[in-house]
mmCIF file of C-alpha atoms and ligand atoms in Angstrom:
data_model
loop_
_atom_site.group_PDB
_atom_site.id
_atom_site.type_symbol
_atom_site.label_atom_id
_atom_site.label_comp_id
_atom_site.label_asym_id
_atom_site.label_seq_id
_atom_site.Cartn_x
_atom_site.Cartn_y
_atom_site.Cartn_z
ATOM 1 C CA MET C 1 -70.961 -36.761 33.033
ATOM 2 C CA CYS C 2 -68.882 -39.737 30.939
ATOM 3 C CA LEU C 3 -65.300 -39.823 32.012
ATOM 4 C CA ASN C 4 -63.520 -41.497 28.394
ATOM 5 C CA HIS C 5 -59.894 -42.437 29.324
ATOM 6 C CA LYS C 6 -59.291 -43.180 25.495
ATOM 7 C CA GLU C 7 -59.868 -39.807 23.817
ATOM 8 C CA PHE C 8 -58.345 -38.200 27.010
ATOM 9 C CA GLU C 9 -55.422 -39.805 26.003
ATOM 10 C CA GLN C 10 -55.450 -38.717 23.249
ATOM 11 C CA ASN C 11 -56.014 -34.716 23.594
ATOM 12 C CA PRO C 12 -54.769 -34.124 27.321
ATOM 13 C CA SER C 13 -55.323 -30.541 26.563
ATOM 14 C CA HIS C 14 -55.497 -28.814 30.206
ATOM 15 C CA PHE C 15 -55.905 -32.605 30.861
ATOM 16 C CA GLU C 16 -59.340 -32.657 29.991
ATOM 17 C CA GLU C 17 -61.649 -35.372 30.251
ATOM 18 C CA SER C 18 -64.066 -36.236 27.178
ATOM 19 C CA GLU C 19 -66.941 -34.368 28.305
ATOM 20 C CA GLU C 20 -70.525 -34.225 26.331
ATOM 21 C CA VAL C 21 -70.568 -32.602 23.141
ATOM 22 C CA VAL C 22 -72.674 -29.447 23.116
ATOM 23 C CA ALA C 23 -73.807 -28.101 20.254
ATOM 24 C CA GLN C 24 -72.756 -24.293 19.993
ATOM 25 C CA THR C 25 -75.035 -21.929 18.032
ATOM 26 C CA ASP C 26 -73.378 -21.359 14.633
ATOM 27 C CA LEU C 27 -71.423 -17.773 15.275
ATOM 28 C CA SER C 28 -70.825 -17.178 11.677
ATOM 29 C CA TRP C 29 -67.995 -14.798 13.094
ATOM 30 C CA GLU C 30 -67.482 -13.827 9.585
ATOM 31 C CA SER C 31 -71.095 -11.934 9.308
ATOM 32 C CA HIS C 32 -71.505 -10.892 13.055
ATOM 33 C CA ARG C 33 -67.362 -9.669 13.343
ATOM 34 C CA SER C 34 -68.906 -6.267 12.532
ATOM 35 C CA LEU C 35 -70.615 -6.197 15.658
ATOM 36 C CA ILE C 36 -67.247 -5.898 18.003
ATOM 37 C CA GLN C 37 -66.288 -3.474 15.131
ATOM 38 C CA GLY C 38 -63.400 -1.142 17.718
ATOM 39 C CA MET C 39 -64.310 -3.096 20.803
ATOM 40 C CA ARG C 40 -60.682 -4.130 22.540
ATOM 41 C CA PHE C 41 -59.968 -7.669 23.956
ATOM 42 C CA PHE C 42 -57.696 -8.725 26.116
ATOM 43 C CA ASP C 43 -56.756 -12.838 26.775
ATOM 44 C CA PRO C 44 -55.492 -13.132 29.972
ATOM 45 C CA HIS C 45 -54.690 -16.941 29.054
ATOM 46 C CA ILE C 46 -53.369 -18.300 25.712
ATOM 47 C CA HIS C 47 -50.130 -20.502 24.984
ATOM 48 C CA MET C 48 -48.774 -18.604 21.519
ATOM 49 C CA VAL C 49 -45.840 -21.057 22.056
ATOM 50 C CA SER C 50 -48.379 -23.374 19.997
ATOM 51 C CA ARG C 51 -49.935 -21.213 18.385
ATOM 52 C CA THR C 52 -48.797 -19.971 14.027
ATOM 53 C CA THR C 53 -48.663 -16.168 12.993
ATOM 54 C CA ASP C 54 -51.632 -16.675 11.644
ATOM 55 C CA ASP C 55 -53.568 -17.070 14.687
ATOM 56 C CA TYR C 56 -51.938 -13.673 15.830
ATOM 57 C CA GLU C 57 -53.291 -11.867 12.671
ATOM 58 C CA ALA C 58 -56.668 -13.526 12.835
ATOM 59 C CA MET C 59 -55.783 -12.316 17.142
ATOM 60 C CA ARG C 60 -54.874 -8.732 16.595
ATOM 61 C CA ASP C 61 -57.661 -8.681 13.656
ATOM 62 C CA ALA C 62 -60.560 -9.683 15.817
ATOM 63 C CA GLY C 63 -59.536 -6.911 18.224
ATOM 64 C CA ILE C 64 -57.622 -8.460 20.810
ATOM 65 C CA VAL C 65 -54.571 -6.000 22.204
ATOM 66 C CA ALA C 66 -52.480 -8.032 24.456
ATOM 67 C CA LEU C 67 -52.409 -12.043 25.936
ATOM 68 C CA ILE C 68 -50.723 -13.237 29.253
ATOM 69 C CA GLU C 69 -48.666 -16.586 28.234
ATOM 70 C CA PRO C 70 -49.241 -18.609 31.713
ATOM 71 C CA ALA C 71 -46.579 -21.334 32.257
ATOM 72 C CA PHE C 72 -47.825 -24.770 31.335
ATOM 73 C CA TRP C 73 -46.985 -28.457 30.591
ATOM 74 C CA VAL C 74 -45.627 -29.100 27.165
ATOM 75 C CA GLY C 75 -47.614 -31.974 25.973
ATOM 76 C CA GLN C 76 -45.473 -34.351 27.090
ATOM 77 C CA PRO C 77 -43.398 -34.253 30.525
ATOM 78 C CA ARG C 78 -40.455 -32.786 30.435
ATOM 79 C CA THR C 79 -37.107 -35.216 31.401
ATOM 80 C CA GLY C 80 -34.792 -32.587 32.480
ATOM 81 C CA LEU C 81 -33.759 -29.027 33.524
ATOM 82 C CA SER C 82 -32.885 -27.711 30.886
ATOM 83 C CA THR C 83 -35.953 -27.541 29.127
ATOM 84 C CA PHE C 84 -37.853 -25.549 31.457
ATOM 85 C CA LYS C 85 -35.268 -23.224 31.645
ATOM 86 C CA ASP C 86 -35.386 -22.926 27.590
ATOM 87 C CA TYR C 87 -39.711 -23.134 28.167
ATOM 88 C CA PHE C 88 -39.235 -20.071 30.135
ATOM 89 C CA SER C 89 -37.140 -17.972 28.712
ATOM 90 C CA SER C 90 -38.998 -18.224 25.888
ATOM 91 C CA LEU C 91 -42.099 -16.549 27.360
ATOM 92 C CA VAL C 92 -39.898 -13.798 28.577
ATOM 93 C CA GLY C 93 -37.828 -13.518 25.663
ATOM 94 C CA TRP C 94 -38.575 -14.924 22.107
ATOM 95 C CA GLU C 95 -42.340 -15.300 22.543
ATOM 96 C CA ARG C 96 -43.169 -11.482 23.215
ATOM 97 C CA PHE C 97 -40.750 -10.826 21.258
ATOM 98 C CA ARG C 98 -42.822 -12.882 18.547
ATOM 99 C CA SER C 99 -46.432 -11.198 19.500
ATOM 100 C CA SER C 100 -45.007 -7.606 19.657
ATOM 101 C CA GLN C 101 -43.979 -8.574 15.431
ATOM 102 C CA PHE C 102 -47.988 -8.626 15.287
ATOM 103 C CA GLY C 103 -49.098 -5.513 16.757
ATOM 104 C CA ILE C 104 -49.903 -7.449 20.364
ATOM 105 C CA LYS C 105 -48.935 -6.799 23.963
ATOM 106 C CA HIS C 106 -46.842 -9.941 25.615
ATOM 107 C CA TYR C 107 -47.406 -10.579 29.222
ATOM 108 C CA CYS C 108 -46.774 -14.150 31.050
ATOM 109 C CA THR C 109 -46.520 -15.613 34.860
ATOM 110 C CA ILE C 110 -44.509 -18.215 35.858
ATOM 111 C CA GLY C 111 -44.838 -21.483 37.436
ATOM 112 C CA LEU C 112 -44.465 -25.460 37.671
ATOM 113 C CA ASN C 113 -47.996 -26.933 36.522
ATOM 114 C CA SER C 114 -49.464 -28.964 39.353
ATOM 115 C CA ARG C 115 -49.323 -32.296 36.007
ATOM 116 C CA GLU C 116 -45.828 -31.827 36.623
ATOM 117 C CA ALA C 117 -45.117 -31.150 40.177
ATOM 118 C CA ASN C 118 -45.703 -35.107 40.428
ATOM 119 C CA ASN C 119 -42.211 -35.763 39.098
ATOM 120 C CA GLU C 120 -40.270 -34.731 42.899
ATOM 121 C CA PRO C 121 -36.495 -35.299 41.547
ATOM 122 C CA LEU C 122 -37.428 -32.570 39.047
ATOM 123 C CA ALA C 123 -40.174 -30.324 40.516
ATOM 124 C CA GLU C 124 -37.107 -29.309 43.266
ATOM 125 C CA GLN C 125 -35.439 -28.570 40.791
ATOM 126 C CA VAL C 126 -37.733 -26.107 38.879
ATOM 127 C CA MET C 127 -38.326 -24.508 42.276
ATOM 128 C CA GLU C 128 -34.668 -23.434 42.444
ATOM 129 C CA ILE C 129 -34.865 -22.126 39.142
ATOM 130 C CA LEU C 130 -38.403 -19.785 39.427
ATOM 131 C CA PRO C 131 -37.044 -16.872 41.099
ATOM 132 C CA LEU C 132 -34.366 -16.067 38.538
ATOM 133 C CA TYR C 133 -37.270 -15.101 35.480
ATOM 134 C CA LEU C 134 -40.464 -14.739 38.004
ATOM 135 C CA TYR C 135 -38.900 -10.914 38.780
ATOM 136 C CA LYS C 136 -38.386 -10.680 35.051
ATOM 137 C CA GLU C 137 -39.566 -7.753 32.566
ATOM 138 C CA GLY C 138 -43.535 -8.665 31.819
ATOM 139 C CA VAL C 139 -43.843 -11.179 34.726
ATOM 140 C CA VAL C 140 -47.458 -10.934 35.808
ATOM 141 C CA GLY C 141 -47.959 -13.665 38.058
ATOM 142 C CA VAL C 142 -46.758 -17.281 39.535
ATOM 143 C CA GLY C 143 -49.267 -19.545 37.451
ATOM 144 C CA GLU C 144 -50.305 -21.270 36.202
ATOM 145 C CA ILE C 145 -50.152 -24.035 39.580
ATOM 146 C CA GLY C 146 -52.797 -24.919 41.824
ATOM 147 C CA PHE C 147 -54.664 -29.067 40.668
ATOM 148 C CA ASP C 148 -54.378 -32.041 38.885
ATOM 149 C CA ASP C 149 -54.905 -35.363 40.458
ATOM 150 C CA GLN C 150 -54.731 -34.017 44.108
ATOM 151 C CA THR C 151 -51.377 -35.556 44.839
ATOM 152 C CA ALA C 152 -49.744 -34.544 48.238
ATOM 153 C CA ALA C 153 -46.870 -33.602 45.597
ATOM 154 C CA GLU C 154 -49.125 -31.364 43.623
ATOM 155 C CA GLU C 155 -50.084 -29.381 47.180
ATOM 156 C CA LYS C 156 -46.589 -29.459 48.016
ATOM 157 C CA TYR C 157 -45.062 -27.317 45.568
ATOM 158 C CA TYR C 158 -48.300 -25.236 44.779
ATOM 159 C CA ARG C 159 -47.506 -24.038 48.316
ATOM 160 C CA MET C 160 -44.174 -23.439 47.749
ATOM 161 C CA GLN C 161 -44.836 -21.450 44.872
ATOM 162 C CA LEU C 162 -47.595 -19.714 47.200
ATOM 163 C CA GLU C 163 -45.021 -18.459 49.269
ATOM 164 C CA MET C 164 -42.731 -17.634 46.465
ATOM 165 C CA ALA C 165 -46.050 -15.436 45.326
ATOM 166 C CA LYS C 166 -46.204 -13.904 47.968
ATOM 167 C CA LYS C 167 -42.344 -12.530 48.429
ATOM 168 C CA ALA C 168 -42.384 -11.475 44.339
ATOM 169 C CA LYS C 169 -46.117 -9.895 45.224
ATOM 170 C CA LEU C 170 -47.173 -11.096 42.566
ATOM 171 C CA PRO C 171 -50.907 -12.275 41.851
ATOM 172 C CA VAL C 172 -51.598 -16.550 41.571
ATOM 173 C CA GLN C 173 -53.506 -17.684 38.302
ATOM 174 C CA ILE C 174 -54.458 -21.093 39.818
ATOM 175 C CA HIS C 175 -55.350 -23.838 37.556
ATOM 176 C CA THR C 176 -58.235 -25.793 38.782
ATOM 177 C CA PRO C 177 -58.170 -30.152 37.755
ATOM 178 C CA HIS C 178 -61.089 -30.795 35.257
ATOM 179 C CA ARG C 179 -61.735 -34.528 37.725
ATOM 180 C CA ASP C 180 -63.243 -33.550 40.428
ATOM 181 C CA LYS C 181 -63.181 -29.751 39.737
ATOM 182 C CA LYS C 182 -65.370 -28.785 42.863
ATOM 183 C CA ARG C 183 -63.184 -30.650 45.613
ATOM 184 C CA GLY C 184 -59.634 -28.967 43.931
ATOM 185 C CA THR C 185 -61.093 -25.932 43.229
ATOM 186 C CA GLU C 186 -62.015 -25.301 47.199
ATOM 187 C CA ARG C 187 -58.852 -27.105 48.189
ATOM 188 C CA SER C 188 -57.205 -24.462 46.654
ATOM 189 C CA MET C 189 -59.025 -21.539 47.632
ATOM 190 C CA ALA C 190 -58.244 -22.539 51.384
ATOM 191 C CA ILE C 191 -55.111 -22.903 50.814
ATOM 192 C CA ALA C 192 -54.195 -20.243 49.178
ATOM 193 C CA LEU C 193 -56.106 -18.450 52.017
ATOM 194 C CA GLU C 194 -54.019 -20.669 54.832
ATOM 195 C CA HIS C 195 -50.811 -18.577 53.163
ATOM 196 C CA GLY C 196 -52.782 -15.687 53.681
ATOM 197 C CA ILE C 197 -53.262 -14.443 50.027
ATOM 198 C CA ASP C 198 -55.391 -11.494 49.951
ATOM 199 C CA PRO C 199 -58.350 -13.626 47.757
ATOM 200 C CA SER C 200 -58.070 -10.178 45.245
ATOM 201 C CA TRP C 201 -54.606 -11.445 44.413
ATOM 202 C CA VAL C 202 -56.054 -14.823 43.051
ATOM 203 C CA ILE C 203 -57.352 -15.637 39.823
ATOM 204 C CA VAL C 204 -58.728 -19.026 40.028
ATOM 205 C CA ASP C 205 -59.134 -20.456 36.351
ATOM 206 C CA HIS C 206 -61.527 -22.951 34.536
ATOM 207 C CA ASN C 207 -64.183 -22.159 36.901
ATOM 208 C CA ASN C 208 -67.980 -23.316 35.898
ATOM 209 C CA GLU C 209 -71.016 -23.127 37.254
ATOM 210 C CA GLU C 210 -70.878 -25.923 40.066
ATOM 211 C CA THR C 211 -67.719 -23.183 41.325
ATOM 212 C CA VAL C 212 -68.433 -19.694 40.475
ATOM 213 C CA LYS C 213 -70.251 -18.624 43.180
ATOM 214 C CA SER C 214 -68.066 -19.918 45.843
ATOM 215 C CA VAL C 215 -65.313 -18.060 43.926
ATOM 216 C CA LEU C 216 -66.991 -15.358 43.960
ATOM 217 C CA ASP C 217 -68.348 -14.918 47.420
ATOM 218 C CA GLN C 218 -64.685 -15.789 48.813
ATOM 219 C CA GLY C 219 -63.471 -12.611 47.349
ATOM 220 C CA PHE C 220 -61.185 -14.263 44.383
ATOM 221 C CA TRP C 221 -61.448 -13.662 39.990
ATOM 222 C CA ALA C 222 -63.464 -16.378 38.785
ATOM 223 C CA ALA C 223 -62.293 -17.016 34.911
ATOM 224 C CA PHE C 224 -63.563 -19.183 32.197
ATOM 225 C CA THR C 225 -62.342 -20.878 29.877
ATOM 226 C CA ILE C 226 -64.575 -20.991 26.354
ATOM 227 C CA TYR C 227 -63.542 -24.329 24.930
ATOM 228 C CA PRO C 228 -64.729 -25.167 21.746
ATOM 229 C CA PHE C 229 -67.558 -27.979 21.573
ATOM 230 C CA THR C 230 -66.853 -29.058 25.426
ATOM 231 C CA LYS C 231 -69.221 -28.054 28.036
ATOM 232 C CA MET C 232 -67.955 -24.290 29.072
ATOM 233 C CA SER C 233 -69.135 -23.256 25.696
ATOM 234 C CA ASN C 234 -70.199 -19.273 25.426
ATOM 235 C CA GLU C 235 -73.853 -19.948 25.211
ATOM 236 C CA ARG C 236 -73.373 -21.630 28.898
ATOM 237 C CA MET C 237 -70.847 -18.163 29.469
ATOM 238 C CA VAL C 238 -73.777 -16.103 28.564
ATOM 239 C CA LYS C 239 -75.859 -17.146 30.884
ATOM 240 C CA ILE C 240 -73.254 -16.764 33.726
ATOM 241 C CA VAL C 241 -72.400 -13.542 32.876
ATOM 242 C CA GLU C 242 -76.380 -12.462 32.557
ATOM 243 C CA GLN C 243 -76.814 -14.973 36.328
ATOM 244 C CA TYR C 244 -73.716 -12.913 37.527
ATOM 245 C CA GLY C 245 -73.447 -9.718 36.234
ATOM 246 C CA PRO C 246 -69.448 -8.704 35.230
ATOM 247 C CA GLU C 247 -67.446 -8.049 38.926
ATOM 248 C CA ARG C 248 -64.280 -10.087 39.496
ATOM 249 C CA ILE C 249 -65.481 -12.822 36.086
ATOM 250 C CA MET C 250 -63.427 -13.075 33.006
ATOM 251 C CA VAL C 251 -63.473 -14.633 30.050
ATOM 252 C CA ASN C 252 -60.153 -16.222 28.036
ATOM 253 C CA SER C 253 -59.619 -18.909 25.480
ATOM 254 C CA ALA C 254 -56.833 -21.125 26.956
ATOM 255 C CA ALA C 255 -55.764 -22.331 23.687
ATOM 256 C CA ASP C 256 -52.456 -24.197 23.815
ATOM 257 C CA TRP C 257 -51.324 -27.136 21.288
ATOM 258 C CA GLY C 258 -54.800 -29.136 21.860
ATOM 259 C CA ILE C 259 -57.942 -28.339 19.895
ATOM 260 C CA SER C 260 -58.972 -25.228 20.934
ATOM 261 C CA ASP C 261 -59.831 -21.224 19.431
ATOM 262 C CA PRO C 262 -57.668 -18.545 19.787
ATOM 263 C CA LEU C 263 -60.694 -16.337 18.741
ATOM 264 C CA ALA C 264 -62.442 -17.087 22.013
ATOM 265 C CA ILE C 265 -63.248 -14.221 23.621
ATOM 266 C CA PRO C 266 -64.450 -11.974 20.610
ATOM 267 C CA LYS C 267 -66.537 -14.762 20.006
ATOM 268 C CA THR C 268 -67.874 -14.569 22.930
ATOM 269 C CA ALA C 269 -68.603 -10.789 22.754
ATOM 270 C CA VAL C 270 -70.156 -11.574 19.428
ATOM 271 C CA LEU C 271 -72.768 -13.950 21.435
ATOM 272 C CA MET C 272 -72.953 -11.262 24.083
ATOM 273 C CA LYS C 273 -73.789 -8.807 22.043
ATOM 274 C CA LEU C 274 -76.267 -11.032 20.102
ATOM 275 C CA ASN C 275 -78.107 -11.809 24.404
ATOM 276 C CA GLY C 276 -78.404 -7.840 24.814
ATOM 277 C CA ILE C 277 -75.524 -8.148 27.202
ATOM 278 C CA SER C 278 -74.129 -4.237 27.830
ATOM 279 C CA ASP C 279 -70.412 -3.150 26.170
ATOM 280 C CA GLU C 280 -69.731 -1.686 29.569
ATOM 281 C CA THR C 281 -70.599 -5.742 30.611
ATOM 282 C CA ILE C 282 -68.337 -6.953 27.760
ATOM 283 C CA ARG C 283 -65.627 -4.541 28.114
ATOM 284 C CA LEU C 284 -65.492 -5.719 32.138
ATOM 285 C CA VAL C 285 -65.384 -9.468 31.079
ATOM 286 C CA THR C 286 -63.441 -9.749 28.617
ATOM 287 C CA TYR C 287 -60.458 -6.746 29.075
ATOM 288 C CA GLN C 288 -60.654 -4.410 32.337
ATOM 289 C CA ASN C 289 -61.424 -6.776 34.567
ATOM 290 C CA ALA C 290 -58.022 -9.282 33.570
ATOM 291 C CA ILE C 291 -56.023 -5.870 33.348
ATOM 292 C CA ASP C 292 -56.877 -4.950 36.772
ATOM 293 C CA ALA C 293 -56.233 -8.397 38.365
ATOM 294 C CA PHE C 294 -52.824 -8.765 36.972
ATOM 295 C CA ALA C 295 -52.049 -5.049 37.309
ATOM 296 C CA LYS C 296 -51.208 -5.823 40.569
ATOM 297 C CA SER C 297 -48.127 -7.455 39.694
ATOM 298 C CA GLY C 298 -47.184 -3.322 39.038
ATOM 299 C CA GLN C 299 -45.868 -4.481 35.309
ATOM 300 C CA ILE C 300 -49.187 -4.173 33.363
ATOM 301 C CA ASP C 301 -49.292 -0.025 31.249
ATOM 302 C CA VAL C 302 -52.450 -0.107 29.531
ATOM 303 C CA SER C 303 -50.648 3.072 27.761
ATOM 304 C CA ASP C 304 -48.452 0.558 25.987
ATOM 305 C CA PHE C 305 -51.196 -1.313 24.163
ATOM 306 C CA GLU C 306 -55.079 0.770 24.351
ATOM 307 C CA ASN C 307 -54.338 2.647 20.811
ATOM 308 C CA GLY C 308 -52.400 -0.395 19.778
ATOM 309 C CA LEU C 309 -48.734 -1.019 19.032
ATOM 310 C CA THR C 310 -46.849 -0.365 16.676
ATOM 311 C CA ILE C 311 -45.262 -3.196 14.265
ATOM 312 C CA ASP C 312 -42.038 -3.629 12.857
ATOM 313 C CA GLN C 313 -41.463 -6.327 10.919
ATOM 314 C CA SER C 314 -37.725 -5.650 10.683
ATOM 315 C CA GLN C 315 -36.858 -5.922 14.268
ATOM 316 C CA LYS C 316 -34.702 -8.416 15.260
ATOM 317 C CA PHE C 317 -34.659 -10.772 18.243
ATOM 318 C CA ASN C 318 -30.850 -12.107 19.043
ATOM 319 C CA GLY C 319 -30.452 -11.619 15.235
ATOM 320 C CA ASN C 320 -33.564 -13.201 14.594
ATOM 321 C CA THR C 321 -36.095 -11.483 12.780
ATOM 322 C CA ILE C 322 -40.340 -13.828 12.048
ATOM 323 C CA LEU C 323 -39.549 -12.923 8.353
ATOM 324 C CA ARG C 324 -37.820 -15.534 6.239
ATOM 325 C CA GLY C 325 -35.197 -15.176 3.527
ATOM 326 C CA GLY C 326 -37.037 -12.541 0.708
ATOM 327 C CA GLN C 327 -39.970 -11.276 3.010
ATOM 328 C CA GLU C 328 -40.339 -7.695 3.054
ATOM 329 C CA PRO C 329 -41.510 -6.647 6.211
ATOM 330 C CA ASP C 330 -45.384 -6.007 6.153
ATOM 331 C CA ALA C 331 -47.831 -5.495 9.499
ATOM 332 C CA LYS C 332 -50.506 -5.096 6.960
ATOM 333 C CA LYS C 333 -51.041 -8.810 5.332
ATOM 334 C CA THR C 334 -50.503 -7.858 1.863
ATOM 335 C CA ASN C 335 -47.315 -10.178 1.781
ATOM 336 C CA THR C 336 -48.865 -13.192 3.150
ATOM 337 C CA LEU C 337 -49.142 -14.609 -0.672
ATOM 338 C CA ILE C 338 -45.381 -15.520 -1.495
ATOM 339 C CA ILE C 339 -45.416 -15.968 -5.641
ATOM 340 C CA LYS C 340 -42.583 -16.632 -7.806
HETATM 341 ZN ZN1 LIG A 1 -53.453 -22.726 30.048
#
């Protein structure tokens, strides 16, 4: 694996170092999508504030019925507490509304990301406001938290947030570092156990072949992010499911403002189908396991989304709507092309 810092600067999505590009099988999505017709998907890690209405429509059309948006960094360092407040408010407010307008149930996790834990004066202030958001409706966990550079400050605020999760009786969503991942993952799990947190309440994210066995052996949930053009491709995901089975494994897109794919889950499901993986295994790793893990929050009622959401685009949020002047509410996309 080679580190290429120039590319890292250009695309620091999920703190990722540049990795060797792995050629992916041409999924021919349009010609294969009928294989997953009627399947439902739950994306437990996607940053919708960075995505467009086209993404929401494509996700809904591909069978994604619900998602979790973890609090994360926004691509550049925040300079004050107000931007954290506004961001957390959007996760429990406007973005949830926007998602509902496309028929997708929106949940979120709230936390201070590891990278910004290194700005200690600001991190201290964020710790004070987190409880104001952790108890809000639709918040299904503390996340995404953990390590980036594995500094002392990151450890300090990770530990503080583990205690908050215990107090609020919320699952923990752990971001594992892309650099020195194995050590960072082990350290994240050891600290969670040290704080007396039951591993069945902890979702360890961004796993790979190096980390998965230990995560599962210790009783944690193992989440996998499918990144386009990087090492954790969906072919490798298929092999992991073939090797370990579906128990406590879940797939996510972690799509954000960088190069990423909001349809990573349905596309991976297609590839699993093509490789002869059973429908039940696919259902577990692309839908049910994520629900089981995060439902411990008491905030997920599957009847809200299992039969689809009613879409009413005439609704408003604080007087604001997703529609632009002159547009008619239309959930079926027939009005997407506006011709005067
Ligand atoms: Zn993320």
